[in-house]
mmCIF file of C-alpha atoms in Angstrom:
data_model
loop_
_atom_site.group_PDB
_atom_site.id
_atom_site.type_symbol
_atom_site.label_atom_id
_atom_site.label_comp_id
_atom_site.label_asym_id
_atom_site.label_seq_id
_atom_site.Cartn_x
_atom_site.Cartn_y
_atom_site.Cartn_z
ATOM 1 C CA UNK A 1 0.355 -0.122 -0.165
ATOM 2 C CA UNK A 2 1.530 3.539 -0.955
ATOM 3 C CA UNK A 3 0.632 6.140 1.513
ATOM 4 C CA UNK A 4 -0.061 9.641 -0.491
ATOM 5 C CA UNK A 5 0.745 13.032 0.588
ATOM 6 C CA UNK A 6 -2.247 15.102 1.499
ATOM 7 C CA UNK A 7 -3.701 17.122 -1.113
ATOM 8 C CA UNK A 8 -1.857 14.596 -4.092
ATOM 9 C CA UNK A 9 -5.231 14.042 -5.543
ATOM 10 C CA UNK A 10 -6.346 18.051 -5.797
ATOM 11 C CA UNK A 11 -2.592 18.588 -7.441
ATOM 12 C CA UNK A 12 -3.022 16.126 -10.358
ATOM 13 C CA UNK A 13 -6.554 16.994 -10.388
ATOM 14 C CA UNK A 14 -5.357 20.827 -11.182
ATOM 15 C CA UNK A 15 -2.556 19.801 -13.597
ATOM 16 C CA UNK A 16 -5.229 17.639 -15.879
ATOM 17 C CA UNK A 17 -7.691 20.731 -15.187
ATOM 18 C CA UNK A 18 -4.806 23.333 -16.347
ATOM 19 C CA UNK A 19 -3.679 21.023 -19.632
ATOM 20 C CA UNK A 20 -7.534 20.736 -20.414
ATOM 21 C CA UNK A 21 -7.451 24.617 -20.454
ATOM 22 C CA UNK A 22 -4.665 24.896 -22.566
ATOM 23 C CA UNK A 23 -5.494 22.347 -25.026
ATOM 24 C CA UNK A 24 -8.762 24.046 -25.478
ATOM 25 C CA UNK A 25 -7.687 27.450 -25.818
ATOM 26 C CA UNK A 26 -5.360 25.768 -28.263
ATOM 27 C CA UNK A 27 -7.819 24.560 -30.297
ATOM 28 C CA UNK A 28 -9.785 27.653 -30.148
ATOM 29 C CA UNK A 29 -7.297 29.603 -31.404
ATOM 30 C CA UNK A 30 -6.838 27.206 -34.439
ATOM 31 C CA UNK A 31 -10.342 27.991 -35.233
ATOM 32 C CA UNK A 32 -10.200 31.276 -35.025
ATOM 33 C CA UNK A 33 -7.255 31.096 -37.091
ATOM 34 C CA UNK A 34 -8.476 29.610 -39.660
ATOM 35 C CA UNK A 35 -11.648 31.582 -40.310
ATOM 36 C CA UNK A 36 -8.834 35.164 -40.234
ATOM 37 C CA UNK A 37 -7.611 33.098 -43.000
ATOM 38 C CA UNK A 38 -10.808 32.098 -45.448
ATOM 39 C CA UNK A 39 -11.881 36.072 -44.911
ATOM 40 C CA UNK A 40 -8.521 37.124 -45.498
ATOM 41 C CA UNK A 41 -8.574 34.963 -48.540
ATOM 42 C CA UNK A 42 -12.181 36.161 -49.548
ATOM 43 C CA UNK A 43 -11.658 39.910 -49.120
ATOM 44 C CA UNK A 44 -7.907 40.231 -50.568
ATOM 45 C CA UNK A 45 -7.865 37.512 -53.534
ATOM 46 C CA UNK A 46 -5.228 35.169 -54.891
ATOM 47 C CA UNK A 47 -3.267 37.616 -56.214
ATOM 48 C CA UNK A 48 -2.995 39.528 -52.908
ATOM 49 C CA UNK A 49 -3.074 37.036 -50.628
ATOM 50 C CA UNK A 50 -0.578 35.396 -52.051
ATOM 51 C CA UNK A 51 1.518 38.384 -51.334
ATOM 52 C CA UNK A 52 0.588 38.803 -47.500
ATOM 53 C CA UNK A 53 1.619 35.161 -47.412
ATOM 54 C CA UNK A 54 4.854 35.989 -48.954
ATOM 55 C CA UNK A 55 5.450 38.670 -47.463
ATOM 56 C CA UNK A 56 4.823 37.138 -43.624
ATOM 57 C CA UNK A 57 6.744 34.150 -44.344
ATOM 58 C CA UNK A 58 9.912 36.738 -45.240
ATOM 59 C CA UNK A 59 9.440 38.736 -42.329
ATOM 60 C CA UNK A 60 9.169 35.328 -40.034
ATOM 61 C CA UNK A 61 12.667 34.052 -41.902
ATOM 62 C CA UNK A 62 14.510 37.846 -41.563
ATOM 63 C CA UNK A 63 13.286 37.521 -38.069
ATOM 64 C CA UNK A 64 14.977 33.956 -37.324
ATOM 65 C CA UNK A 65 18.244 34.737 -38.627
ATOM 66 C CA UNK A 66 18.253 38.237 -37.070
ATOM 67 C CA UNK A 67 16.828 37.122 -33.790
ATOM 68 C CA UNK A 68 19.466 36.993 -30.920
ATOM 69 C CA UNK A 69 18.112 34.887 -27.737
ATOM 70 C CA UNK A 70 19.553 36.666 -24.806
ATOM 71 C CA UNK A 71 19.679 33.188 -23.001
ATOM 72 C CA UNK A 72 22.437 31.950 -25.133
ATOM 73 C CA UNK A 73 24.970 33.820 -23.641
ATOM 74 C CA UNK A 74 23.889 33.383 -20.030
ATOM 75 C CA UNK A 75 23.730 29.631 -20.705
ATOM 76 C CA UNK A 76 27.628 30.133 -22.249
ATOM 77 C CA UNK A 77 29.098 32.292 -20.151
ATOM 78 C CA UNK A 78 27.440 31.610 -16.910
ATOM 79 C CA UNK A 79 28.904 27.920 -17.474
ATOM 80 C CA UNK A 80 32.226 29.226 -17.372
ATOM 81 C CA UNK A 81 31.668 31.705 -14.276
ATOM 82 C CA UNK A 82 30.211 28.466 -12.423
ATOM 83 C CA UNK A 83 33.291 26.518 -12.976
#
């Protein structure tokens, strides 16, 4: 027989509740995104929507190349400082 800590069941219940909330939010965001794409495609037309998608992709690519995550320096130089 395994003795559980007091409140262990409540903790697991909170974990599952928070997981359900997170997954529900992601699903709702996905559905809203699909609706946005349909509205934008109809409003802009095929040519202009294609331009929008290309510009968005280009911005994401450039942002990924230029972006500097600050935690890289913390990990690199922090490890040397602790050693």
